[in-house]
């Protein structure tokens, strides 16, 4: 960390201490003068008015000139502090902050998404703040930043975490019944630990995206997922497999790693897998780097026997469900998920009250059409959440399993 680099905390605190210092001096000075005057000019001591001078140039000039400098200094310090807050240092790590009813999410340049803001200590972090619904305000008291999240525009803030630790972050703009649930943390990690977190193997979510891409681009028409032989080599167990390829007419054996898979997608004829016809078209320009990474992650997950896609518990956090539904029976904006399965629920359907048993069907309907059966006593605020069939199944499984 550059020791001369100022942080937003220092910038704001300097101004605050200056204003506070002036205020203390004023308060003490004015109060002491008043008390002194009360004593000195007490009527018992001075029963009759005394003659006083009509002008006192020195006194009048000093009470004009000195305060002028004091307030000009206030302005100057305030302006300096303000420009420090607005001017993002060069080389800042940019993180997209999204406010939704009622949780925050953070997206990093490499596509990583998290619900806590992880940052490296000492490095400037630029926040691009947006809102997907109503006004929110991203507030981190420790770094003296508070910036509105406004639908339809991007606002900015920046900060630098001086030392490792966990700092509270809040929503500071009333945004509905779940407003008080919009709490998260800024996790400041030493540079090395942050790098490790940042470069972590891509998430299961990326793998799920990769699976969709393969289906969408019909890759699985020629490459089977189950090991059966089709036009091209199967994807089953491909990651790390030894492959015999023909490169410029010469046979050689390569390991199917990330590089190899990427090359096979972009330049399918460069290393032709032995025994297969050279019929694959190039996908150069059809996939972004991120999409290729997602495909690689899917093939890696598939080879390692991991499930692509987030678990129900991860989805509950990522999709914002846990912003309103607790899993431990405590109070929330919506009904708790603890022991939901089998619970008798009183709902209002088309204005009529009725009692239902919360089974799989009921939970599914509540997710897809949250307002069809409105649970009695709760506000009608739940949004319909777009989920794939696999995600929906995983989420329902998770909810039903909560005891
Ligand atoms: Cu978001 Cu208050």
Short mmCIF file of N, CA, C and O and ligand atoms in Angstrom, two decimals, residues 100 102 104 135-137 171-176 179 182, ligand 1:
data_model
loop_
_atom_site.label_atom_id
_atom_site.label_comp_id
_atom_site.label_asym_id
_atom_site.label_seq_id
_atom_site.Cartn_x
_atom_site.Cartn_y
_atom_site.Cartn_z
N UNK A 100 -31.35 -4.36 -4.37
CA UNK A 100 -32.67 -4.91 -4.72
C UNK A 100 -33.46 -5.02 -3.43
O UNK A 100 -32.89 -5.10 -2.36
N UNK A 102 -34.68 -7.24 -0.97
CA UNK A 102 -34.02 -6.44 0.00
C UNK A 102 -32.66 -7.04 0.30
O UNK A 102 -32.44 -7.63 1.34
N UNK A 104 -28.19 -6.74 -1.06
CA UNK A 104 -27.16 -6.17 -1.92
C UNK A 104 -26.43 -7.30 -2.62
O UNK A 104 -26.22 -8.36 -2.04
N UNK A 135 -35.42 3.29 -4.63
CA UNK A 135 -34.25 3.96 -4.07
C UNK A 135 -33.68 3.17 -2.89
O UNK A 135 -34.42 2.77 -2.00
N UNK A 136 -32.39 2.92 -2.92
CA UNK A 136 -31.67 2.39 -1.77
C UNK A 136 -30.48 3.32 -1.55
O UNK A 136 -30.27 4.25 -2.34
N UNK A 137 -29.71 3.06 -0.53
CA UNK A 137 -28.52 3.88 -0.32
C UNK A 137 -27.45 3.01 0.31
O UNK A 137 -27.67 2.40 1.34
N UNK A 171 -28.29 -0.38 4.18
CA UNK A 171 -29.09 0.42 3.26
C UNK A 171 -29.56 1.60 4.11
O UNK A 171 -30.11 1.42 5.19
N UNK A 172 -29.32 2.81 3.62
CA UNK A 172 -29.64 3.99 4.42
C UNK A 172 -30.78 4.79 3.82
O UNK A 172 -30.86 6.00 4.00
N UNK A 173 -31.64 4.14 3.06
CA UNK A 173 -32.77 4.84 2.46
C UNK A 173 -33.96 3.91 2.63
O UNK A 173 -33.91 2.77 2.15
N UNK A 174 -35.01 4.37 3.30
CA UNK A 174 -36.13 3.48 3.56
C UNK A 174 -36.70 2.96 2.22
O UNK A 174 -37.05 3.74 1.34
N UNK A 175 -36.74 1.62 2.09
CA UNK A 175 -37.09 1.03 0.79
C UNK A 175 -38.17 -0.03 0.91
O UNK A 175 -38.28 -0.91 0.08
N UNK A 176 -38.96 0.03 1.98
CA UNK A 176 -40.03 -0.95 2.13
C UNK A 176 -39.85 -1.80 3.36
O UNK A 176 -38.91 -1.60 4.12
N UNK A 179 -36.43 -3.17 4.51
CA UNK A 179 -35.31 -2.22 4.56
C UNK A 179 -34.25 -2.59 5.60
O UNK A 179 -33.06 -2.60 5.31
N UNK A 182 -31.47 -5.16 4.81
CA UNK A 182 -30.43 -4.92 3.82
C UNK A 182 -29.10 -4.62 4.50
O UNK A 182 -28.53 -3.55 4.35
CU1 LIG B 1 -32.82 -0.78 0.55
CU2 LIG B 1 -33.50 0.41 2.44
#
